[in-house]
Amino acid sequence: MSAPIYAERPVTMAKLDRPSMAICLSSDVIAGLATSLLVSPFVAIIDKSIIASASGRSNMYQSLGEGFMTLARNPVQYVGKRSVLAVYAIFAGTYVTNNVVETICINEHMNPLLPKFFLGSAANVTICAWKDAMYTKWYATVAPRPIPRMSYALFALRDTMTVSTAFIAPPLVSPLIQAEPLRVPKRTADALCQVALPCLVQFVSAPIHLVSLDLYNHPNSSAAQRMQVIRTNYWGCSMLRVFRTVPGFGVGGVANRQARISLTEFLGKSAAAFKQMQKGSL
C-alpha cells in the first residue's frame, strides 16, 4: 500500500532553487491520492472475490467476472462503491504516510527505511484490518458478528509481511542483483524488486489469510477442517493475492514513485519561474 524505493528528488536545479519542503510534501500527498485512485478498483474486485469465495457465498471466478464487467460498464459509479472506498482508504493512507515520512527523513538527513517501515506498517495494518473486518461482514454468509481477535492478529501478521517486502526489502535486495554476476541496471533492479518481492510473499501469507477468514465464517471448525480449507483454496487465493499485489504494491508503488519525482520537479520549476517573474516585475 507506497514509495518503497528511496525517493529521488530533482537534481537538475541549482541547490538554492531546489523545491521547498512545502512543494515536496504537496507532491507526496497528490501522488499518493492519485495513485490510490488508479489501483483501488482492481484490488477491491479481487478482495471481494477472495472473501466471498472463502465464505462460500459465490464462486471466486464468477465474482471476478461480475466485478470487472461492472467496472467496465460504469467505472464512475463503481469507484463510488463502499468496497472500493474502503480499499482506497488503505492505499491513500499507506502511500501518503510513506511518502511524507520519506521526505521528512531526507530533509533531516536520516535513513528512511525504519521510519517508513514502522509508520507505514502502522497505517497499512490498521486500515487494512478495518477493511477486512468490513469485507468479512459485508460478503460473508453468516450473520454479522464481532471479528475474532485472532483474525485481527492474523490480518496484522499478513499485512506486516507484505509491507516488509514492499517498503524494506526492495532497497536492500536491489543492490544485490545490480552486483556481479547479474549486473542488472539499477532502474530495472529497483522496479523488479518492487514488483516481485511483495508478490512472492503472498504464497507464504495466503494460508494466514484463509485461516483468519475461516475463524470468522466457521468459529467451531477443527484444525483438520481448517487445513482442508487451506488445501482447497490455497492456489486460487495465492494467485489472486499476487494479482492484487501487482497493482497495489508493485505497479502502484512504481507509479507513485515516478509521480512524486515528476510532480516535485514540475512544481519546483513552476515556483522558480514564478519567483523570476516577480523579480522581473519589480
PDB file of C-alpha atoms in Angstrom:
ATOM      1  CA  MET A   1       0.000   0.000   0.000  1.00  0.00           C
ATOM      2  CA  SER A   2       3.856   3.173  -1.364  1.00  0.00           C
ATOM      3  CA  ALA A   3       7.091   4.853  -2.141  1.00  0.00           C
ATOM      4  CA  PRO A   4       9.273   1.921  -1.231  1.00  0.00           C
ATOM      5  CA  ILE A   5      12.286   2.871  -3.280  1.00  0.00           C
ATOM      6  CA  TYR A   6      14.331   5.684  -1.762  1.00  0.00           C
ATOM      7  CA  ALA A   7      12.850   8.816  -3.320  1.00  0.00           C
ATOM      8  CA  GLU A   8      14.867  10.716  -5.855  1.00  0.00           C
ATOM      9  CA  ARG A   9      14.341  14.453  -5.752  1.00  0.00           C
ATOM     10  CA  PRO A  10      15.251  16.511  -8.816  1.00  0.00           C
ATOM     11  CA  VAL A  11      18.934  17.217  -9.088  1.00  0.00           C
ATOM     12  CA  THR A  12      18.819  19.304 -12.242  1.00  0.00           C
ATOM     13  CA  MET A  13      18.255  22.593 -10.416  1.00  0.00           C
ATOM     14  CA  ALA A  14      20.827  24.579  -8.548  1.00  0.00           C
ATOM     15  CA  LYS A  15      20.972  23.957  -4.820  1.00  0.00           C
ATOM     16  CA  LEU A  16      19.292  27.223  -3.892  1.00  0.00           C
ATOM     17  CA  ASP A  17      16.495  26.575  -6.387  1.00  0.00           C
ATOM     18  CA  ARG A  18      15.598  23.092  -5.223  1.00  0.00           C
ATOM     19  CA  PRO A  19      11.932  22.639  -4.252  1.00  0.00           C
ATOM     20  CA  SER A  20      10.860  23.743  -0.818  1.00  0.00           C
ATOM     21  CA  MET A  21       9.568  21.355   1.815  1.00  0.00           C
ATOM     22  CA  ALA A  22       6.025  22.528   1.102  1.00  0.00           C
ATOM     23  CA  ILE A  23       6.364  21.600  -2.578  1.00  0.00           C
ATOM     24  CA  CYS A  24       7.818  18.188  -1.766  1.00  0.00           C
ATOM     25  CA  LEU A  25       5.066  17.407   0.737  1.00  0.00           C
ATOM     26  CA  SER A  26       2.386  18.615  -1.691  1.00  0.00           C
ATOM     27  CA  SER A  27       3.793  16.249  -4.318  1.00  0.00           C
ATOM     28  CA  ASP A  28       3.785  13.434  -1.774  1.00  0.00           C
ATOM     29  CA  VAL A  29       0.110  13.877  -0.946  1.00  0.00           C
ATOM     30  CA  ILE A  30      -1.102  14.423  -4.528  1.00  0.00           C
ATOM     31  CA  ALA A  31       0.880  11.463  -5.883  1.00  0.00           C
ATOM     32  CA  GLY A  32      -0.358   9.177  -3.103  1.00  0.00           C
ATOM     33  CA  LEU A  33      -4.017  10.120  -3.539  1.00  0.00           C
ATOM     34  CA  ALA A  34      -3.907   9.899  -7.344  1.00  0.00           C
ATOM     35  CA  THR A  35      -2.132   6.544  -7.422  1.00  0.00           C
ATOM     36  CA  SER A  36      -4.593   5.138  -4.873  1.00  0.00           C
ATOM     37  CA  LEU A  37      -7.483   6.054  -7.170  1.00  0.00           C
ATOM     38  CA  LEU A  38      -5.741   4.230 -10.015  1.00  0.00           C
ATOM     39  CA  VAL A  39      -5.270   0.888  -8.231  1.00  0.00           C
ATOM     40  CA  SER A  40      -8.196   0.688  -5.777  1.00  0.00           C
ATOM     41  CA  PRO A  41     -10.985  -0.512  -8.132  1.00  0.00           C
ATOM     42  CA  PHE A  42      -8.963  -3.507  -9.324  1.00  0.00           C
ATOM     43  CA  VAL A  43      -7.842  -4.508  -5.836  1.00  0.00           C
ATOM     44  CA  ALA A  44     -11.398  -4.153  -4.478  1.00  0.00           C
ATOM     45  CA  ILE A  45     -12.718  -6.622  -7.066  1.00  0.00           C
ATOM     46  CA  ILE A  46     -10.073  -9.194  -6.138  1.00  0.00           C
ATOM     47  CA  ASP A  47     -10.512  -8.751  -2.375  1.00  0.00           C
ATOM     48  CA  LYS A  48     -14.277  -9.133  -2.611  1.00  0.00           C
ATOM     49  CA  SER A  49     -13.896 -12.284  -4.739  1.00  0.00           C
ATOM     50  CA  ILE A  50     -11.483 -13.922  -2.292  1.00  0.00           C
ATOM     51  CA  ILE A  51     -13.648 -13.235   0.763  1.00  0.00           C
ATOM     52  CA  ALA A  52     -16.939 -14.174  -0.933  1.00  0.00           C
ATOM     53  CA  SER A  53     -15.381 -17.433  -2.143  1.00  0.00           C
ATOM     54  CA  ALA A  54     -13.845 -18.311   1.245  1.00  0.00           C
ATOM     55  CA  SER A  55     -17.231 -17.835   2.907  1.00  0.00           C
ATOM     56  CA  GLY A  56     -18.999 -19.958   0.288  1.00  0.00           C
ATOM     57  CA  ARG A  57     -21.134 -17.047  -0.847  1.00  0.00           C
ATOM     58  CA  SER A  58     -20.087 -17.227  -4.515  1.00  0.00           C
ATOM     59  CA  ASN A  59     -17.613 -18.768  -6.921  1.00  0.00           C
ATOM     60  CA  MET A  60     -14.302 -16.889  -6.966  1.00  0.00           C
ATOM     61  CA  TYR A  61     -14.016 -16.613 -10.736  1.00  0.00           C
ATOM     62  CA  GLN A  62     -17.702 -15.778 -11.220  1.00  0.00           C
ATOM     63  CA  SER A  63     -17.328 -12.973  -8.692  1.00  0.00           C
ATOM     64  CA  LEU A  64     -14.234 -11.703 -10.511  1.00  0.00           C
ATOM     65  CA  GLY A  65     -16.056 -11.668 -13.841  1.00  0.00           C
ATOM     66  CA  GLU A  66     -19.046  -9.820 -12.414  1.00  0.00           C
ATOM     67  CA  GLY A  67     -16.791  -7.249 -10.771  1.00  0.00           C
ATOM     68  CA  PHE A  68     -14.769  -6.450 -13.878  1.00  0.00           C
ATOM     69  CA  MET A  69     -17.920  -6.323 -16.035  1.00  0.00           C
ATOM     70  CA  THR A  70     -19.482  -3.812 -13.628  1.00  0.00           C
ATOM     71  CA  LEU A  71     -16.288  -1.735 -13.646  1.00  0.00           C
ATOM     72  CA  ALA A  72     -16.195  -1.749 -17.468  1.00  0.00           C
ATOM     73  CA  ARG A  73     -19.865  -0.788 -17.834  1.00  0.00           C
ATOM     74  CA  ASN A  74     -19.930   2.071 -15.327  1.00  0.00           C
ATOM     75  CA  PRO A  75     -16.479   2.905 -13.912  1.00  0.00           C
ATOM     76  CA  VAL A  76     -17.560   6.166 -12.254  1.00  0.00           C
ATOM     77  CA  GLN A  77     -20.392   4.522 -10.338  1.00  0.00           C
ATOM     78  CA  TYR A  78     -18.198   1.563  -9.392  1.00  0.00           C
ATOM     79  CA  VAL A  79     -15.483   3.797  -7.903  1.00  0.00           C
ATOM     80  CA  GLY A  80     -18.108   5.182  -5.509  1.00  0.00           C
ATOM     81  CA  LYS A  81     -18.969   1.782  -4.047  1.00  0.00           C
ATOM     82  CA  ARG A  82     -18.187   1.174  -0.397  1.00  0.00           C
ATOM     83  CA  SER A  83     -15.934  -1.758  -1.293  1.00  0.00           C
ATOM     84  CA  VAL A  84     -13.736   0.496  -3.450  1.00  0.00           C
ATOM     85  CA  LEU A  85     -13.721   3.388  -0.978  1.00  0.00           C
ATOM     86  CA  ALA A  86     -12.559   1.038   1.794  1.00  0.00           C
ATOM     87  CA  VAL A  87      -9.632  -0.138  -0.353  1.00  0.00           C
ATOM     88  CA  TYR A  88      -8.896   3.442  -1.397  1.00  0.00           C
ATOM     89  CA  ALA A  89      -8.535   4.373   2.273  1.00  0.00           C
ATOM     90  CA  ILE A  90      -5.837   1.696   2.663  1.00  0.00           C
ATOM     91  CA  PHE A  91      -3.731   2.797  -0.274  1.00  0.00           C
ATOM     92  CA  ALA A  92      -4.196   6.513   0.312  1.00  0.00           C
ATOM     93  CA  GLY A  93      -3.198   6.172   3.961  1.00  0.00           C
ATOM     94  CA  THR A  94      -0.209   3.948   3.158  1.00  0.00           C
ATOM     95  CA  TYR A  95       1.133   5.845   0.143  1.00  0.00           C
ATOM     96  CA  VAL A  96       0.778   9.288   1.721  1.00  0.00           C
ATOM     97  CA  THR A  97       2.260   8.175   5.049  1.00  0.00           C
ATOM     98  CA  ASN A  98       5.323   6.615   3.424  1.00  0.00           C
ATOM     99  CA  ASN A  99       5.798   9.497   1.001  1.00  0.00           C
ATOM    100  CA  VAL A 100       5.661  12.118   3.742  1.00  0.00           C
ATOM    101  CA  VAL A 101       7.861  10.140   6.147  1.00  0.00           C
ATOM    102  CA  GLU A 102      10.466   9.626   3.436  1.00  0.00           C
ATOM    103  CA  THR A 103      10.525  13.318   2.513  1.00  0.00           C
ATOM    104  CA  ILE A 104      10.919  14.393   6.144  1.00  0.00           C
ATOM    105  CA  CYS A 105      13.711  11.858   6.700  1.00  0.00           C
ATOM    106  CA  ILE A 106      15.567  13.020   3.585  1.00  0.00           C
ATOM    107  CA  ASN A 107      15.202  16.638   4.694  1.00  0.00           C
ATOM    108  CA  GLU A 108      16.634  15.719   8.113  1.00  0.00           C
ATOM    109  CA  HIS A 109      19.429  13.602   6.547  1.00  0.00           C
ATOM    110  CA  MET A 110      18.043  10.391   8.079  1.00  0.00           C
ATOM    111  CA  ASN A 111      17.798   6.921   6.575  1.00  0.00           C
ATOM    112  CA  PRO A 112      14.061   6.499   5.886  1.00  0.00           C
ATOM    113  CA  LEU A 113      13.897   2.688   5.897  1.00  0.00           C
ATOM    114  CA  LEU A 114      12.962   2.063   9.530  1.00  0.00           C
ATOM    115  CA  PRO A 115      10.657   5.110   9.966  1.00  0.00           C
ATOM    116  CA  LYS A 116       8.860   4.127   6.761  1.00  0.00           C
ATOM    117  CA  PHE A 117       8.518   0.547   7.929  1.00  0.00           C
ATOM    118  CA  PHE A 118       7.123   1.338  11.374  1.00  0.00           C
ATOM    119  CA  LEU A 119       4.859   4.256  10.434  1.00  0.00           C
ATOM    120  CA  GLY A 120       3.872   2.787   7.055  1.00  0.00           C
ATOM    121  CA  SER A 121       3.102  -0.551   8.687  1.00  0.00           C
ATOM    122  CA  ALA A 122       1.049   1.144  11.393  1.00  0.00           C
ATOM    123  CA  ALA A 123      -1.061   2.954   8.799  1.00  0.00           C
ATOM    124  CA  ASN A 124      -1.380  -0.017   6.461  1.00  0.00           C
ATOM    125  CA  VAL A 125      -2.075  -2.705   9.061  1.00  0.00           C
ATOM    126  CA  THR A 126      -4.595  -0.590  10.990  1.00  0.00           C
ATOM    127  CA  ILE A 127      -6.653   0.467   7.969  1.00  0.00           C
ATOM    128  CA  CYS A 128      -6.361  -2.940   6.278  1.00  0.00           C
ATOM    129  CA  ALA A 129      -7.575  -4.777   9.389  1.00  0.00           C
ATOM    130  CA  TRP A 130     -10.586  -2.432   9.476  1.00  0.00           C
ATOM    131  CA  LYS A 131     -11.223  -3.019   5.762  1.00  0.00           C
ATOM    132  CA  ASP A 132     -11.003  -6.796   6.081  1.00  0.00           C
ATOM    133  CA  ALA A 133     -13.374  -6.721   9.035  1.00  0.00           C
ATOM    134  CA  MET A 134     -15.868  -4.740   6.949  1.00  0.00           C
ATOM    135  CA  TYR A 135     -15.460  -7.012   3.904  1.00  0.00           C
ATOM    136  CA  THR A 136     -15.884 -10.111   6.044  1.00  0.00           C
ATOM    137  CA  LYS A 137     -19.173  -8.774   7.417  1.00  0.00           C
ATOM    138  CA  TRP A 138     -20.388  -7.478   4.038  1.00  0.00           C
ATOM    139  CA  TYR A 139     -19.648 -10.578   1.977  1.00  0.00           C
ATOM    140  CA  ALA A 140     -19.820 -13.496   4.420  1.00  0.00           C
ATOM    141  CA  THR A 141     -22.759 -15.926   4.551  1.00  0.00           C
ATOM    142  CA  VAL A 142     -23.202 -15.786   8.328  1.00  0.00           C
ATOM    143  CA  ALA A 143     -24.980 -13.084  10.306  1.00  0.00           C
ATOM    144  CA  PRO A 144     -22.679 -10.144  11.157  1.00  0.00           C
ATOM    145  CA  ARG A 145     -20.867 -10.563  14.483  1.00  0.00           C
ATOM    146  CA  PRO A 146     -17.657  -9.273  16.105  1.00  0.00           C
ATOM    147  CA  ILE A 147     -14.452 -10.249  14.327  1.00  0.00           C
ATOM    148  CA  PRO A 148     -12.369 -12.644  16.478  1.00  0.00           C
ATOM    149  CA  ARG A 149      -9.236 -11.128  17.968  1.00  0.00           C
ATOM    150  CA  MET A 150      -7.176 -13.904  16.418  1.00  0.00           C
ATOM    151  CA  SER A 151      -8.463 -12.887  12.969  1.00  0.00           C
ATOM    152  CA  TYR A 152      -7.298  -9.323  13.596  1.00  0.00           C
ATOM    153  CA  ALA A 153      -3.901 -10.650  14.721  1.00  0.00           C
ATOM    154  CA  LEU A 154      -3.565 -12.797  11.592  1.00  0.00           C
ATOM    155  CA  PHE A 155      -4.622  -9.884   9.369  1.00  0.00           C
ATOM    156  CA  ALA A 156      -1.893  -7.799  11.001  1.00  0.00           C
ATOM    157  CA  LEU A 157       0.738 -10.536  10.531  1.00  0.00           C
ATOM    158  CA  ARG A 158      -0.225 -10.968   6.875  1.00  0.00           C
ATOM    159  CA  ASP A 159      -0.033  -7.237   6.174  1.00  0.00           C
ATOM    160  CA  THR A 160       3.244  -6.808   8.031  1.00  0.00           C
ATOM    161  CA  MET A 161       4.781  -9.448   5.760  1.00  0.00           C
ATOM    162  CA  THR A 162       3.561  -7.592   2.668  1.00  0.00           C
ATOM    163  CA  VAL A 163       4.651  -4.181   3.946  1.00  0.00           C
ATOM    164  CA  SER A 164       8.108  -5.535   4.803  1.00  0.00           C
ATOM    165  CA  THR A 165       8.651  -6.858   1.294  1.00  0.00           C
ATOM    166  CA  ALA A 166       7.268  -3.674  -0.264  1.00  0.00           C
ATOM    167  CA  PHE A 167       8.987  -0.998   1.811  1.00  0.00           C
ATOM    168  CA  ILE A 168      12.084  -2.569   3.363  1.00  0.00           C
ATOM    169  CA  ALA A 169      13.255  -5.397   1.118  1.00  0.00           C
ATOM    170  CA  PRO A 170      13.477  -3.681  -2.325  1.00  0.00           C
ATOM    171  CA  PRO A 171      16.266  -1.185  -1.488  1.00  0.00           C
ATOM    172  CA  LEU A 172      18.141  -3.968   0.299  1.00  0.00           C
ATOM    173  CA  VAL A 173      17.797  -6.630  -2.399  1.00  0.00           C
ATOM    174  CA  SER A 174      18.161  -4.357  -5.434  1.00  0.00           C
ATOM    175  CA  PRO A 175      21.923  -3.708  -4.920  1.00  0.00           C
ATOM    176  CA  LEU A 176      22.489  -7.465  -4.718  1.00  0.00           C
ATOM    177  CA  ILE A 177      21.179  -8.086  -8.228  1.00  0.00           C
ATOM    178  CA  GLN A 178      22.956  -4.993  -9.543  1.00  0.00           C
ATOM    179  CA  ALA A 179      26.277  -6.522  -8.480  1.00  0.00           C
ATOM    180  CA  GLU A 180      28.199  -9.370 -10.096  1.00  0.00           C
ATOM    181  CA  PRO A 181      27.329 -11.753 -11.632  1.00  0.00           C
ATOM    182  CA  LEU A 182      23.851 -10.458 -12.596  1.00  0.00           C
ATOM    183  CA  ARG A 183      24.725  -6.767 -13.167  1.00  0.00           C
ATOM    184  CA  VAL A 184      21.100  -5.729 -13.629  1.00  0.00           C
ATOM    185  CA  PRO A 185      20.791  -1.967 -14.326  1.00  0.00           C
ATOM    186  CA  LYS A 186      19.704  -0.009 -11.244  1.00  0.00           C
ATOM    187  CA  ARG A 187      16.381   1.197 -12.619  1.00  0.00           C
ATOM    188  CA  THR A 188      15.451  -2.315 -13.786  1.00  0.00           C
ATOM    189  CA  ALA A 189      16.590  -3.862 -10.498  1.00  0.00           C
ATOM    190  CA  ASP A 190      14.584  -1.351  -8.453  1.00  0.00           C
ATOM    191  CA  ALA A 191      11.401  -1.970 -10.464  1.00  0.00           C
ATOM    192  CA  LEU A 192      11.891  -5.757 -10.474  1.00  0.00           C
ATOM    193  CA  CYS A 193      12.331  -5.911  -6.704  1.00  0.00           C
ATOM    194  CA  GLN A 194       9.403  -3.555  -6.159  1.00  0.00           C
ATOM    195  CA  VAL A 195       7.061  -5.781  -8.176  1.00  0.00           C
ATOM    196  CA  ALA A 196       8.415  -9.280  -7.455  1.00  0.00           C
ATOM    197  CA  LEU A 197       9.129  -9.317  -3.713  1.00  0.00           C
ATOM    198  CA  PRO A 198       5.635  -8.360  -2.451  1.00  0.00           C
ATOM    199  CA  CYS A 199       4.162 -10.881  -4.918  1.00  0.00           C
ATOM    200  CA  LEU A 200       6.358 -13.779  -3.794  1.00  0.00           C
ATOM    201  CA  VAL A 201       5.461 -13.358  -0.124  1.00  0.00           C
ATOM    202  CA  GLN A 202       1.769 -13.911  -0.947  1.00  0.00           C
ATOM    203  CA  PHE A 203       2.464 -17.628  -1.362  1.00  0.00           C
ATOM    204  CA  VAL A 204       3.548 -17.639   2.297  1.00  0.00           C
ATOM    205  CA  SER A 205       0.793 -15.387   3.656  1.00  0.00           C
ATOM    206  CA  ALA A 206      -2.168 -16.944   1.767  1.00  0.00           C
ATOM    207  CA  PRO A 207      -2.760 -19.665   4.432  1.00  0.00           C
ATOM    208  CA  ILE A 208      -2.700 -16.966   7.129  1.00  0.00           C
ATOM    209  CA  HIS A 209      -5.348 -15.037   5.186  1.00  0.00           C
ATOM    210  CA  LEU A 210      -7.552 -18.117   4.726  1.00  0.00           C
ATOM    211  CA  VAL A 211      -7.399 -19.091   8.395  1.00  0.00           C
ATOM    212  CA  SER A 212      -8.240 -15.561   9.519  1.00  0.00           C
ATOM    213  CA  LEU A 213     -11.389 -15.647   7.357  1.00  0.00           C
ATOM    214  CA  ASP A 214     -12.324 -19.170   8.433  1.00  0.00           C
ATOM    215  CA  LEU A 215     -12.145 -18.191  12.106  1.00  0.00           C
ATOM    216  CA  TYR A 216     -14.998 -15.775  11.410  1.00  0.00           C
ATOM    217  CA  ASN A 217     -17.012 -17.929   8.999  1.00  0.00           C
ATOM    218  CA  HIS A 218     -16.630 -21.223  10.915  1.00  0.00           C
ATOM    219  CA  PRO A 219     -15.569 -20.449  14.502  1.00  0.00           C
ATOM    220  CA  ASN A 220     -16.081 -24.032  15.700  1.00  0.00           C
ATOM    221  CA  SER A 221     -14.102 -25.803  12.970  1.00  0.00           C
ATOM    222  CA  SER A 222     -11.371 -28.233  13.944  1.00  0.00           C
ATOM    223  CA  ALA A 223      -7.720 -27.883  12.929  1.00  0.00           C
ATOM    224  CA  ALA A 224      -8.244 -30.612  10.319  1.00  0.00           C
ATOM    225  CA  GLN A 225     -11.183 -28.723   8.822  1.00  0.00           C
ATOM    226  CA  ARG A 226      -9.136 -25.510   8.638  1.00  0.00           C
ATOM    227  CA  MET A 227      -6.339 -27.395   6.892  1.00  0.00           C
ATOM    228  CA  GLN A 228      -8.894 -28.613   4.376  1.00  0.00           C
ATOM    229  CA  VAL A 229      -9.975 -25.014   3.737  1.00  0.00           C
ATOM    230  CA  ILE A 230      -6.323 -24.113   3.051  1.00  0.00           C
ATOM    231  CA  ARG A 231      -5.816 -27.105   0.724  1.00  0.00           C
ATOM    232  CA  THR A 232      -8.992 -26.322  -1.203  1.00  0.00           C
ATOM    233  CA  ASN A 233      -8.426 -22.590  -1.631  1.00  0.00           C
ATOM    234  CA  TYR A 234      -4.630 -22.176  -1.449  1.00  0.00           C
ATOM    235  CA  TRP A 235      -3.679 -21.800  -5.107  1.00  0.00           C
ATOM    236  CA  GLY A 236      -6.684 -19.707  -6.081  1.00  0.00           C
ATOM    237  CA  CYS A 237      -6.211 -17.427  -3.078  1.00  0.00           C
ATOM    238  CA  SER A 238      -2.431 -17.189  -3.580  1.00  0.00           C
ATOM    239  CA  MET A 239      -2.704 -16.253  -7.255  1.00  0.00           C
ATOM    240  CA  LEU A 240      -5.442 -13.697  -6.638  1.00  0.00           C
ATOM    241  CA  ARG A 241      -3.429 -12.138  -3.827  1.00  0.00           C
ATOM    242  CA  VAL A 242      -0.487 -11.926  -6.231  1.00  0.00           C
ATOM    243  CA  PHE A 243      -2.733 -10.228  -8.782  1.00  0.00           C
ATOM    244  CA  ARG A 244      -3.955  -7.748  -6.130  1.00  0.00           C
ATOM    245  CA  THR A 245      -0.386  -7.075  -5.052  1.00  0.00           C
ATOM    246  CA  VAL A 246       0.853  -6.243  -8.564  1.00  0.00           C
ATOM    247  CA  PRO A 247      -1.300  -3.091  -8.936  1.00  0.00           C
ATOM    248  CA  GLY A 248      -1.178  -2.129  -5.268  1.00  0.00           C
ATOM    249  CA  PHE A 249       2.408  -2.630  -4.157  1.00  0.00           C
ATOM    250  CA  GLY A 250       4.120  -3.302  -7.474  1.00  0.00           C
ATOM    251  CA  VAL A 251       2.861  -1.172 -10.349  1.00  0.00           C
ATOM    252  CA  GLY A 252       1.220   1.234  -7.906  1.00  0.00           C
ATOM    253  CA  GLY A 253       4.450   1.635  -5.970  1.00  0.00           C
ATOM    254  CA  VAL A 254       6.416   2.384  -9.139  1.00  0.00           C
ATOM    255  CA  ALA A 255       3.699   4.784 -10.380  1.00  0.00           C
ATOM    256  CA  ASN A 256       3.598   6.576  -7.037  1.00  0.00           C
ATOM    257  CA  ARG A 257       7.370   6.999  -7.012  1.00  0.00           C
ATOM    258  CA  GLN A 258       7.512   8.354 -10.551  1.00  0.00           C
ATOM    259  CA  ALA A 259       4.557  10.671  -9.891  1.00  0.00           C
ATOM    260  CA  ARG A 260       6.354  12.113  -6.851  1.00  0.00           C
ATOM    261  CA  ILE A 261       9.509  12.776  -8.820  1.00  0.00           C
ATOM    262  CA  SER A 262       7.657  14.340 -11.777  1.00  0.00           C
ATOM    263  CA  LEU A 263       5.354  16.449  -9.598  1.00  0.00           C
ATOM    264  CA  THR A 264       8.199  17.707  -7.435  1.00  0.00           C
ATOM    265  CA  GLU A 265      10.211  18.709 -10.470  1.00  0.00           C
ATOM    266  CA  PHE A 266       7.230  20.352 -12.176  1.00  0.00           C
ATOM    267  CA  LEU A 267       6.107  22.270  -9.086  1.00  0.00           C
ATOM    268  CA  GLY A 268       9.695  23.217  -8.249  1.00  0.00           C
ATOM    269  CA  LYS A 269      10.339  24.627 -11.711  1.00  0.00           C
ATOM    270  CA  SER A 270       6.968  26.398 -11.696  1.00  0.00           C
ATOM    271  CA  ALA A 271       7.739  28.001  -8.338  1.00  0.00           C
ATOM    272  CA  ALA A 272      11.203  29.043  -9.542  1.00  0.00           C
ATOM    273  CA  ALA A 273       9.722  30.553 -12.730  1.00  0.00           C
ATOM    274  CA  PHE A 274       7.102  32.431 -10.693  1.00  0.00           C
ATOM    275  CA  LYS A 275       9.812  33.905  -8.463  1.00  0.00           C
ATOM    276  CA  GLN A 276      11.743  35.035 -11.521  1.00  0.00           C
ATOM    277  CA  MET A 277       8.609  36.705 -12.885  1.00  0.00           C
ATOM    278  CA  GLN A 278       8.095  38.503  -9.571  1.00  0.00           C
ATOM    279  CA  LYS A 279      11.686  39.725  -9.581  1.00  0.00           C
ATOM    280  CA  GLY A 280      11.322  40.901 -13.167  1.00  0.00           C
ATOM    281  CA  SER A 281       8.207  42.897 -12.358  1.00  0.00           C
ATOM    282  CA  LEU A 282       9.924  44.815  -9.543  1.00  0.00           C
TER     283      LEU A 282
END
